[in-house]
């Protein structure tokens, strides 16, 4: 009989694994002693919370009749699967011993004195337990309902395999439904396309016709119930969205049936602004174009699907579907499998789903790389979506009058290909990174590189320049950030709104980007350093060191549905006078004006955002970007994260760090293992 375990309000596994050094010689005590250093390595090597160790511990205790080494081998297998999930993959290449050994060696101490079990022995022992059926309590076949599932050469957490299956089934139904009567005749689609093409947007008196790529993408979206469109910076994805809306309005779809969404509040806001700008640029709008002024405002996916944080559930699902007949989702590379599955199963059978993004950017923070999976071409064939997948290849940033934009785009494309960086003292071709010999020599044009040896003070000197020439480089900056803004019953008066827009536009033009929040080169540290410089500019004693001071940019770290604020929303701390009483408040810009909230109610969920992580910057675009590279190489340093960082900027990227760290990042890819593509493609026909 298994010994009784004392209950704990924190969970029995958490209490056991977190307790002090165990004493005794029984199996459970020995396993706890073995697991503690493993738990520490989970945090240090994989940035995973201790809950992962608790879950693996519980799984390893379930099978009966195992000795302590066999239980340790199963715990290590469960940890490897959970580490793989934490790194973004939906499955573990179970038969690939090298992959499992690599993770096991990172988890186990080099000298493991407690159980005398090394990584190779643990991997072999887990395999033997599975083959013999002695681990059947926790590991099953695809038809079983067990925590871990062996499916061919892969090991899944049961939940992730079920999500893949349900998502793929929803997409296959959408693809199979393309042929019924819910669409429009080809002649009507072509007529609507011609009318839209004949009323192009204008810029500076010059017509901006749809390119061949863009025209094809719009046709696909109008002709199919599912369209996935991927393109890098400058390929005109916003132009495509506006054109899709215009075409479908001409085909009779009312604006209220068109739903727009993005993964984050910032991305949704940018999407709405870009669409409205595109509609205003039409020189000769038709009545149908004018109807689009009534478009619903873009929302986050969580808001679109009616997520309730109190219950953890969504209002919309397969039994309560979204009313929209067109759903357009921007920045789809940021969407994980869980949210994408929920979206796909919440759509009406006759609706159209359009996903847009750049599959070369960073994949989602959580598990999955859905956009990439839906576009991937393998030995099994082309994209699983066939003609519904569109890649945009023509960039409109490659203009003769924009050499800095061309430089950024060309260097970004080289990084995406994994090509070693090319440095030069001056730019003689678009693929070169100009190396500056000091922070004073940086020109903030195109792609520049500044070597920053650890401890040499280069980053401090660069931030001095950034603070003076970027953060504070606005006429009347001190007056605008230090004045009182008067808030009336109907919001801010027009003059105040003009000043606020001036400030928000200024801060939206530039950002420091970092790979992580932590470390000496992380966003938290850079924010502290720029905060210190802001304090110096104020009279001594005006603010405490840890205060959020007027003029500082801040970012929400969580969703606050009561205030309609979302993770990633960015605001400014300003002094606001309401009913004659001035107080520091956080001001957020919205499509219809500004929202204000007292700092005290939000302080715990706000973080300064002079600098932000590259993950947080997805969905944003700036004129200037500084990328602070880590002092030493880290696993997060990949070509995808570097490509994403560079493509956030339109005109200037300054890389600050070491050549070696940059080269190592370009050489490393963020590999994710997933079965989405093969499940959407369906089983291969017999040979």
mmCIF file of N, CA, C and O in Angstrom, residues 46-48 80-93 156-157 160 164 333 335-338 362-373 615 636 670-676:
data_model
loop_
_atom_site.group_PDB
_atom_site.id
_atom_site.type_symbol
_atom_site.label_atom_id
_atom_site.label_comp_id
_atom_site.label_asym_id
_atom_site.label_seq_id
_atom_site.Cartn_x
_atom_site.Cartn_y
_atom_site.Cartn_z
ATOM 1 N N UNK A 46 15.923 26.153 -19.242
ATOM 2 C CA UNK A 46 14.751 26.180 -20.119
ATOM 3 C C UNK A 46 13.731 27.252 -19.743
ATOM 4 O O UNK A 46 12.682 27.350 -20.375
ATOM 5 N N UNK A 47 14.022 28.044 -18.704
ATOM 6 C CA UNK A 47 13.136 29.138 -18.293
ATOM 7 C C UNK A 47 11.718 28.642 -18.035
ATOM 8 O O UNK A 47 10.737 29.294 -18.376
ATOM 9 N N UNK A 48 11.610 27.441 -17.409
ATOM 10 C CA UNK A 48 10.308 26.864 -17.111
ATOM 11 C C UNK A 48 10.036 26.934 -15.613
ATOM 12 O O UNK A 48 10.946 26.835 -14.792
ATOM 13 N N UNK A 80 11.030 15.680 -20.348
ATOM 14 C CA UNK A 80 11.487 15.957 -21.717
ATOM 15 C C UNK A 80 10.318 16.362 -22.601
ATOM 16 O O UNK A 80 10.416 17.303 -23.399
ATOM 17 N N UNK A 81 9.179 15.674 -22.451
ATOM 18 C CA UNK A 81 7.988 16.040 -23.229
ATOM 19 C C UNK A 81 7.492 17.433 -22.846
ATOM 20 O O UNK A 81 7.098 18.222 -23.716
ATOM 21 N N UNK A 82 7.524 17.754 -21.556
ATOM 22 C CA UNK A 82 7.053 19.064 -21.100
ATOM 23 C C UNK A 82 8.024 20.176 -21.495
ATOM 24 O O UNK A 82 7.599 21.299 -21.799
ATOM 25 N N UNK A 83 9.327 19.887 -21.484
ATOM 26 C CA UNK A 83 10.311 20.857 -21.964
ATOM 27 C C UNK A 83 10.081 21.137 -23.444
ATOM 28 O O UNK A 83 10.115 22.289 -23.902
ATOM 29 N N UNK A 84 9.841 20.076 -24.220
ATOM 30 C CA UNK A 84 9.567 20.241 -25.648
ATOM 31 C C UNK A 84 8.350 21.132 -25.870
ATOM 32 O O UNK A 84 8.354 22.014 -26.726
ATOM 33 N N UNK A 85 7.308 20.915 -25.076
ATOM 34 C CA UNK A 85 6.112 21.763 -25.160
ATOM 35 C C UNK A 85 6.449 23.201 -24.786
ATOM 36 O O UNK A 85 6.022 24.151 -25.450
ATOM 37 N N UNK A 86 7.235 23.377 -23.731
ATOM 38 C CA UNK A 86 7.618 24.713 -23.310
ATOM 39 C C UNK A 86 8.439 25.451 -24.347
ATOM 40 O O UNK A 86 8.439 26.687 -24.397
ATOM 41 N N UNK A 87 9.152 24.706 -25.197
ATOM 42 C CA UNK A 87 9.942 25.318 -26.267
ATOM 43 C C UNK A 87 9.130 25.547 -27.531
ATOM 44 O O UNK A 87 9.663 26.019 -28.537
ATOM 45 N N UNK A 88 7.832 25.233 -27.481
ATOM 46 C CA UNK A 88 6.949 25.571 -28.590
ATOM 47 C C UNK A 88 6.535 24.431 -29.485
ATOM 48 O O UNK A 88 5.688 24.618 -30.356
ATOM 49 N N UNK A 89 7.111 23.243 -29.310
ATOM 50 C CA UNK A 89 6.716 22.095 -30.126
ATOM 51 C C UNK A 89 5.474 21.444 -29.535
ATOM 52 O O UNK A 89 5.266 21.464 -28.319
ATOM 53 N N UNK A 90 4.668 20.839 -30.394
ATOM 54 C CA UNK A 90 3.480 20.137 -29.907
ATOM 55 C C UNK A 90 3.744 18.666 -29.677
ATOM 56 O O UNK A 90 2.886 17.966 -29.132
ATOM 57 N N UNK A 91 4.915 18.178 -30.094
ATOM 58 C CA UNK A 91 5.220 16.762 -29.911
ATOM 59 C C UNK A 91 6.729 16.576 -29.798
ATOM 60 O O UNK A 91 7.507 17.414 -30.248
ATOM 61 N N UNK A 92 7.122 15.455 -29.200
ATOM 62 C CA UNK A 92 8.528 15.108 -29.030
ATOM 63 C C UNK A 92 8.901 14.031 -30.039
ATOM 64 O O UNK A 92 8.204 13.004 -30.123
ATOM 65 N N UNK A 93 9.976 14.221 -30.825
ATOM 66 C CA UNK A 93 10.433 13.143 -31.729
ATOM 67 C C UNK A 93 10.957 11.974 -30.884
ATOM 68 O O UNK A 93 12.147 11.858 -30.600
ATOM 69 N N UNK A 156 3.281 12.569 -27.637
ATOM 70 C CA UNK A 156 2.439 13.759 -27.432
ATOM 71 C C UNK A 156 1.943 13.819 -25.999
ATOM 72 O O UNK A 156 1.723 12.776 -25.368
ATOM 73 N N UNK A 157 1.711 15.023 -25.486
ATOM 74 C CA UNK A 157 0.766 15.174 -24.401
ATOM 75 C C UNK A 157 -0.617 15.015 -25.019
ATOM 76 O O UNK A 157 -0.889 15.562 -26.101
ATOM 77 N N UNK A 160 -2.390 18.058 -26.514
ATOM 78 C CA UNK A 160 -1.858 18.668 -27.728
ATOM 79 C C UNK A 160 -2.221 17.847 -28.958
ATOM 80 O O UNK A 160 -2.519 18.403 -30.019
ATOM 81 N N UNK A 164 -4.453 19.234 -32.161
ATOM 82 C CA UNK A 164 -4.066 19.097 -33.573
ATOM 83 C C UNK A 164 -5.169 18.432 -34.382
ATOM 84 O O UNK A 164 -5.499 18.885 -35.489
ATOM 85 N N UNK A 333 1.152 34.786 -37.339
ATOM 86 C CA UNK A 333 2.304 34.008 -36.865
ATOM 87 C C UNK A 333 2.366 33.987 -35.341
ATOM 88 O O UNK A 333 3.013 33.104 -34.757
ATOM 89 N N UNK A 335 -0.124 33.467 -33.303
ATOM 90 C CA UNK A 335 -1.243 32.730 -32.712
ATOM 91 C C UNK A 335 -0.844 31.283 -32.461
ATOM 92 O O UNK A 335 -0.396 30.583 -33.369
ATOM 93 N N UNK A 336 -1.032 30.828 -31.226
ATOM 94 C CA UNK A 336 -0.655 29.457 -30.882
ATOM 95 C C UNK A 336 -1.757 28.484 -31.283
ATOM 96 O O UNK A 336 -2.854 28.873 -31.697
ATOM 97 N N UNK A 337 -1.455 27.197 -31.138
ATOM 98 C CA UNK A 337 -2.387 26.157 -31.569
ATOM 99 C C UNK A 337 -3.688 26.199 -30.771
ATOM 100 O O UNK A 337 -4.771 25.998 -31.339
ATOM 101 N N UNK A 338 -3.610 26.454 -29.474
ATOM 102 C CA UNK A 338 -4.821 26.457 -28.640
ATOM 103 C C UNK A 338 -5.819 27.497 -29.143
ATOM 104 O O UNK A 338 -7.005 27.199 -29.351
ATOM 105 N N UNK A 362 9.036 35.322 -35.656
ATOM 106 C CA UNK A 362 8.927 34.465 -34.484
ATOM 107 C C UNK A 362 7.573 33.765 -34.464
ATOM 108 O O UNK A 362 6.540 34.391 -34.716
ATOM 109 N N UNK A 363 7.559 32.475 -34.146
ATOM 110 C CA UNK A 363 6.270 31.820 -33.929
ATOM 111 C C UNK A 363 5.682 32.258 -32.597
ATOM 112 O O UNK A 363 6.275 33.053 -31.862
ATOM 113 N N UNK A 364 4.531 31.733 -32.274
ATOM 114 C CA UNK A 364 3.819 32.113 -31.060
ATOM 115 C C UNK A 364 4.645 31.815 -29.810
ATOM 116 O O UNK A 364 5.527 30.948 -29.819
ATOM 117 N N UNK A 365 4.331 32.536 -28.727
ATOM 118 C CA UNK A 365 5.011 32.283 -27.461
ATOM 119 C C UNK A 365 4.660 30.887 -26.947
ATOM 120 O O UNK A 365 5.528 30.138 -26.503
ATOM 121 N N UNK A 366 3.385 30.523 -27.030
ATOM 122 C CA UNK A 366 2.960 29.188 -26.603
ATOM 123 C C UNK A 366 3.149 28.190 -27.748
ATOM 124 O O UNK A 366 3.598 28.547 -28.829
ATOM 125 N N UNK A 367 2.796 26.937 -27.498
ATOM 126 C CA UNK A 367 3.116 25.854 -28.426
ATOM 127 C C UNK A 367 2.405 26.010 -29.764
ATOM 128 O O UNK A 367 1.252 26.425 -29.841
ATOM 129 N N UNK A 368 3.126 25.648 -30.818
ATOM 130 C CA UNK A 368 2.589 25.677 -32.165
ATOM 131 C C UNK A 368 3.300 26.691 -33.044
ATOM 132 O O UNK A 368 3.885 27.656 -32.556
ATOM 133 N N UNK A 369 3.263 26.412 -34.335
ATOM 134 C CA UNK A 369 3.754 27.350 -35.348
ATOM 135 C C UNK A 369 2.784 27.215 -36.514
ATOM 136 O O UNK A 369 3.147 26.787 -37.609
ATOM 137 N N UNK A 370 1.520 27.567 -36.245
ATOM 138 C CA UNK A 370 0.430 27.201 -37.141
ATOM 139 C C UNK A 370 0.573 27.845 -38.510
ATOM 140 O O UNK A 370 0.397 27.179 -39.537
ATOM 141 N N UNK A 371 0.887 29.135 -38.558
ATOM 142 C CA UNK A 371 1.011 29.793 -39.856
ATOM 143 C C UNK A 371 2.086 29.114 -40.698
ATOM 144 O O UNK A 371 1.888 28.843 -41.886
ATOM 145 N N UNK A 372 3.220 28.814 -40.093
ATOM 146 C CA UNK A 372 4.310 28.141 -40.802
ATOM 147 C C UNK A 372 3.873 26.752 -41.258
ATOM 148 O O UNK A 372 4.160 26.332 -42.384
ATOM 149 N N UNK A 373 3.157 26.021 -40.400
ATOM 150 C CA UNK A 373 2.708 24.674 -40.749
ATOM 151 C C UNK A 373 1.764 24.688 -41.945
ATOM 152 O O UNK A 373 1.780 23.773 -42.777
ATOM 153 N N UNK A 615 9.511 39.717 -28.640
ATOM 154 C CA UNK A 615 8.198 39.077 -28.652
ATOM 155 C C UNK A 615 7.086 40.113 -28.463
ATOM 156 O O UNK A 615 6.066 40.078 -29.153
ATOM 157 N N UNK A 636 17.639 31.463 -26.904
ATOM 158 C CA UNK A 636 16.609 32.312 -27.517
ATOM 159 C C UNK A 636 17.155 33.116 -28.696
ATOM 160 O O UNK A 636 16.382 33.642 -29.510
ATOM 161 N N UNK A 670 14.806 28.406 -34.846
ATOM 162 C CA UNK A 670 13.849 28.040 -33.792
ATOM 163 C C UNK A 670 13.009 26.871 -34.306
ATOM 164 O O UNK A 670 11.908 27.062 -34.815
ATOM 165 N N UNK A 671 13.553 25.675 -34.197
ATOM 166 C CA UNK A 671 12.857 24.498 -34.715
ATOM 167 C C UNK A 671 11.673 24.144 -33.818
ATOM 168 O O UNK A 671 11.793 24.098 -32.598
ATOM 169 N N UNK A 672 10.543 23.872 -34.437
ATOM 170 C CA UNK A 672 9.371 23.403 -33.716
ATOM 171 C C UNK A 672 8.837 22.169 -34.413
ATOM 172 O O UNK A 672 8.743 22.136 -35.641
ATOM 173 N N UNK A 673 8.507 21.186 -33.617
ATOM 174 C CA UNK A 673 8.003 19.926 -34.159
ATOM 175 C C UNK A 673 6.494 19.884 -33.972
ATOM 176 O O UNK A 673 5.992 20.048 -32.856
ATOM 177 N N UNK A 674 5.772 19.673 -35.066
ATOM 178 C CA UNK A 674 4.314 19.729 -35.039
ATOM 179 C C UNK A 674 3.752 18.788 -36.090
ATOM 180 O O UNK A 674 4.375 18.540 -37.121
ATOM 181 N N UNK A 675 2.542 18.300 -35.833
ATOM 182 C CA UNK A 675 1.884 17.423 -36.800
ATOM 183 C C UNK A 675 0.747 18.086 -37.537
ATOM 184 O O UNK A 675 -0.015 17.411 -38.235
ATOM 185 N N UNK A 676 0.617 19.414 -37.430
ATOM 186 C CA UNK A 676 -0.521 20.105 -38.031
ATOM 187 C C UNK A 676 -0.555 19.934 -39.539
ATOM 188 O O UNK A 676 -1.596 19.607 -40.125
#
